[in-house]
């Protein structure tokens, strides 16, 4: 078992390796977690945080738009999924499902899936607001309720992958539900960010953790029950789990920070974005 490593006190406004929150309190540690602990914590966390997440990021994400990352890379511009018209697409970890609705407007037949009913409530609201209705499904990305070869494309922008104990299993599930030749593309926090505190300012420029320490980041309550868990894998880990699941890596995109982008998203900021990557997007084919 990997032992938790002590982590230094971060600046008041920062949390360690926790991209979606900029907050640090007692009860934060690094320790191994079980799959059950992880699923429970993620579901409860995203249910509780859904309103705040949408309040903070909803305008940036839009109701009908596919934004891959805080660096504002749009699928409409980069076409990482290829021509989606007439394709069967599954979005996992869809959150409010704006990516799915955008795909539907491009002629895809889409299912938007997420573990959290709180996030799916926002997805339903987005459907109603936009008039673009995509089917919504509550499920764990590690156990997809679809037959083999159901989809032409599976995708996610920051969904599911950073929050599961066994991301290699998610890769295998995605491979199973994809047809041969199908595409799997996903964005995650760039693994090198694990080295730094999640401080968008100067404090986030100092290396404090080992890149090679995969021990999960865990926030827990007074009884030691995890309330938020995030997982780190190195770039090499990701490539190995993709290859083991039968994928061929077509591209690994590290979006550069746009010169005109002033917005800060959690730990993503112009200051850090101009120096090192914040997002990695893996584009693969089965
Ligand atoms: C950072 S949000 C990203 C949401 C959306 N893709 C976006 O771009 O805003 C992460 C999402 O992953 C979902 N998630 C976490 N663990 C999951 C799992 N095991 N299976 C499916 N979805 C999961 C959360 O409920 C949440 O909606």
XYZ file of C-alpha atoms and ligand atoms in Angstrom:
313
model
C 0.000 0.000 0.000
C 1.193 3.486 -0.785
C 1.437 5.567 2.369
C -0.039 9.073 2.397
C 2.616 11.722 2.045
C 2.460 14.832 4.231
C 1.507 17.896 2.259
C 2.597 21.416 3.137
C 0.155 24.101 4.213
C -1.085 25.840 1.094
C -1.851 29.537 0.764
C -5.241 30.425 2.256
C -6.977 30.583 -1.125
C -5.627 27.347 -2.499
C -6.274 23.640 -2.299
C -3.944 20.859 -3.281
C -4.571 19.013 -6.526
C -8.260 19.716 -6.550
C -8.964 21.616 -9.736
C -12.649 22.270 -9.260
C -12.365 23.950 -5.914
C -10.176 26.683 -4.558
C -10.562 26.020 -0.883
C -8.528 24.265 1.737
C -9.607 23.147 5.162
C -8.816 20.539 7.740
C -9.613 17.006 6.709
C -7.481 16.987 3.571
C -5.059 14.156 3.085
C -3.544 11.755 0.607
C -4.457 8.143 1.210
C -5.602 5.023 -0.631
C -9.379 4.691 -1.109
C -11.654 1.869 -2.181
C -13.852 1.932 -5.274
C -16.962 2.074 -3.073
C -15.634 5.025 -1.059
C -14.763 6.766 -4.282
C -18.142 6.223 -5.964
C -20.038 7.315 -2.834
C -17.913 10.421 -2.349
C -18.158 11.453 -6.011
C -21.885 10.977 -6.216
C -22.575 12.872 -2.987
C -20.038 15.576 -3.811
C -21.314 16.280 -7.313
C -24.935 16.162 -6.108
C -24.126 18.746 -3.443
C -21.883 20.870 -5.644
C -24.030 20.830 -8.788
C -25.712 24.194 -8.189
C -22.455 25.926 -7.262
C -20.620 24.386 -10.244
C -23.265 25.591 -12.679
C -23.485 28.982 -11.029
C -19.721 29.410 -11.402
C -19.086 27.797 -14.789
C -22.479 27.661 -16.560
C -21.958 30.875 -18.537
C -18.484 29.765 -19.698
C -19.796 26.340 -20.768
C -22.980 27.636 -22.436
C -26.183 25.646 -22.902
C -25.319 24.361 -26.370
C -21.557 24.405 -26.799
C -18.671 21.914 -26.640
C -15.785 23.487 -24.728
C -12.996 20.999 -24.029
C -11.208 22.895 -21.274
C -10.646 26.171 -19.400
C -8.264 27.156 -22.251
C -11.527 27.512 -24.226
C -10.751 25.002 -26.978
C -14.021 24.370 -28.816
C -14.951 21.222 -30.696
C -16.466 23.454 -33.402
C -12.921 24.704 -34.115
C -10.766 21.616 -33.549
C -12.991 18.707 -34.692
C -11.311 16.136 -32.466
C -14.352 13.879 -32.856
C -14.413 14.165 -36.664
C -17.677 14.503 -38.542
C -20.384 13.608 -36.009
C -23.425 13.850 -38.293
C -25.361 10.585 -38.186
C -22.997 9.129 -35.540
C -24.055 7.461 -32.276
C -22.297 9.337 -29.473
C -22.027 8.710 -25.722
C -20.849 11.502 -23.435
C -19.769 10.232 -20.000
C -19.478 12.552 -16.993
C -21.640 14.968 -18.981
C -22.500 17.357 -16.135
C -25.120 19.767 -17.520
C -24.723 18.112 -20.955
C -23.955 21.226 -22.996
C -21.459 19.203 -25.083
C -24.135 16.611 -25.867
C -26.601 19.272 -26.925
C -24.011 20.825 -29.231
C -23.325 17.382 -30.750
C -27.069 16.892 -31.286
C -27.237 20.181 -33.207
C -24.472 18.795 -35.475
C -26.642 15.806 -36.379
C -25.316 13.232 -33.884
C -27.553 10.819 -32.005
C -26.393 11.400 -28.434
C -26.784 9.918 -24.955
C -25.562 12.098 -22.066
C -24.564 10.101 -18.963
C -23.415 11.107 -15.491
C -23.119 9.573 -12.022
C -24.771 12.514 -10.281
C -28.498 13.207 -10.241
C -27.690 16.787 -9.170
C -25.682 17.360 -12.346
C -28.353 15.620 -14.434
C -30.958 17.981 -12.961
C -28.971 20.798 -14.553
C -28.762 18.794 -17.769
C -32.568 18.519 -17.813
C -32.853 22.256 -17.156
C -30.415 22.920 -20.017
C -32.529 20.762 -22.331
C -35.649 22.726 -21.416
C -33.930 26.131 -21.662
C -32.334 25.460 -25.028
C -35.075 23.369 -26.633
C -32.369 20.857 -27.632
C -33.383 17.624 -25.917
C -30.790 14.896 -25.414
C -31.547 11.670 -23.513
C -30.054 11.694 -20.011
C -28.845 8.635 -18.141
C -27.556 8.157 -14.610
C -24.737 5.618 -14.517
C -21.157 5.051 -13.420
C -18.637 5.339 -16.258
C -17.007 2.191 -14.891
C -20.178 0.137 -15.594
C -21.872 1.366 -18.758
C -25.343 -0.144 -19.327
C -24.898 -0.649 -23.087
C -24.247 -3.608 -25.353
C -20.859 -4.080 -27.001
C -20.266 -1.869 -30.049
C -23.241 0.460 -29.434
C -21.454 3.749 -30.178
C -19.303 5.333 -32.879
C -17.875 7.945 -30.508
C -17.439 8.310 -26.735
C -16.226 11.571 -25.236
C -15.935 13.620 -22.088
C -14.652 17.032 -21.076
C -13.223 16.522 -17.588
C -15.926 14.019 -16.653
C -15.533 10.799 -14.644
C -11.867 9.938 -15.359
C -10.226 12.003 -12.575
C -12.738 10.708 -10.023
C -12.566 6.915 -10.390
C -10.175 4.567 -8.585
C -9.764 2.324 -11.616
C -9.555 4.501 -14.716
C -8.137 1.538 -16.666
C -11.509 -0.128 -16.140
C -13.304 2.923 -17.563
C -11.028 2.704 -20.627
C -12.015 -0.961 -21.047
C -15.726 -0.136 -20.638
C -15.470 2.614 -23.239
C -13.652 0.227 -25.585
C -16.384 -2.361 -25.080
C -19.283 -0.036 -25.960
C -17.444 1.397 -28.993
C -17.574 -0.232 -32.396
C -14.227 -1.215 -33.957
C -12.675 1.949 -35.384
C -14.732 4.105 -33.013
C -13.267 7.227 -31.427
C -12.667 7.937 -27.719
C -11.553 11.439 -26.777
C -11.331 12.916 -23.298
C -9.854 15.904 -21.527
C -8.368 15.824 -18.029
C -6.284 18.090 -15.852
C -2.766 17.930 -17.263
C -0.879 15.407 -15.077
C 1.982 17.816 -14.401
C -0.417 20.068 -12.445
C -0.410 17.411 -9.717
C 3.042 18.690 -8.781
C 1.666 22.105 -7.766
C -0.865 23.543 -5.346
C -4.156 24.532 -6.939
C -3.402 28.197 -6.553
C -4.067 30.305 -9.670
C -1.518 32.825 -8.344
C 2.195 32.738 -7.545
C 1.721 29.948 -4.986
C 0.731 27.675 -7.860
C 4.115 28.078 -9.548
C 6.078 26.199 -6.902
C 6.536 22.422 -7.180
C 5.529 20.754 -3.898
C 4.415 17.185 -4.762
C 6.048 14.311 -6.537
C 4.688 13.791 -10.046
C 5.131 10.087 -9.392
C 2.969 9.939 -6.263
C -0.378 8.482 -7.360
C -1.847 8.457 -3.839
C -5.367 9.922 -4.153
C -6.207 13.421 -2.927
C -8.913 12.981 -0.280
C -11.111 15.398 1.632
C -12.851 13.683 4.529
C -15.304 14.484 7.306
C -14.658 14.261 11.046
C -15.254 10.498 10.990
C -12.731 9.957 8.221
C -15.384 9.339 5.545
C -14.185 10.723 2.188
C -16.293 13.585 0.828
C -14.211 14.401 -2.269
C -11.599 12.281 -4.002
C -9.442 13.004 -6.986
C -6.971 10.711 -8.690
C -3.699 11.345 -10.463
C -2.113 9.318 -13.261
C 1.064 10.229 -15.114
C 1.054 10.712 -18.885
C 2.708 7.303 -19.205
C -0.009 5.697 -17.042
C -2.701 7.117 -19.307
C -1.005 5.896 -22.477
C -0.539 2.418 -20.982
C -4.153 2.110 -19.849
C -5.374 3.238 -23.275
C -3.119 0.824 -25.146
C -4.066 -2.029 -22.793
C -7.755 -1.380 -23.540
C -7.079 -1.649 -27.290
C -6.867 2.018 -28.289
C -4.451 3.666 -30.690
C -3.384 7.144 -29.595
C -3.955 9.616 -32.437
C -3.115 12.868 -30.669
C -2.313 14.330 -27.292
C -3.266 17.979 -27.192
C -1.911 20.390 -24.593
C -3.916 23.535 -25.320
C -2.009 26.783 -25.002
C -3.498 29.646 -23.057
C -5.126 32.104 -25.499
C -3.550 35.570 -25.480
C -6.962 37.243 -25.011
C -8.286 34.963 -22.239
C -8.391 36.748 -18.889
C -10.788 34.387 -17.088
C -9.613 32.284 -14.176
C -11.233 28.851 -13.615
C -10.259 27.393 -10.258
C -6.532 26.796 -10.501
C -6.408 27.669 -14.228
C -5.235 31.235 -14.730
C -3.455 33.298 -17.391
C -0.400 33.486 -15.094
C 0.048 29.716 -14.971
C -1.430 28.986 -18.394
C 1.246 30.995 -20.190
C 3.992 28.956 -18.453
C 2.818 25.322 -18.425
C -0.129 23.244 -19.651
C -3.319 22.908 -17.608
C -5.184 20.391 -19.749
C -4.370 17.198 -21.647
C -6.767 15.948 -24.327
C -6.306 12.353 -25.491
C -7.675 11.475 -28.925
C -7.795 7.729 -29.601
C -9.341 5.145 -31.908
C -10.359 1.597 -31.084
C -15.758 18.539 -13.621
S -17.343 17.898 -13.921
C -17.381 17.987 -15.701
C -18.787 18.089 -16.216
C -18.915 18.444 -17.694
N -18.305 17.442 -18.541
C -18.341 19.811 -17.956
O -17.533 19.960 -18.895
O -18.721 20.754 -17.256
C -17.111 16.149 -13.617
C -18.354 15.330 -13.861
O -17.991 13.938 -13.771
C -19.060 13.256 -13.125
N -18.560 11.986 -12.565
C -17.749 11.820 -11.508
N -17.501 10.499 -11.311
C -18.187 9.832 -12.268
C -18.331 8.454 -12.599
N -17.725 7.490 -11.886
N -19.116 8.124 -13.651
C -19.747 9.088 -14.376
N -19.643 10.404 -14.119
C -18.871 10.785 -13.077
C -19.538 14.250 -12.081
O -20.815 13.938 -11.601
C -19.469 15.560 -12.846
O -20.675 15.837 -13.514
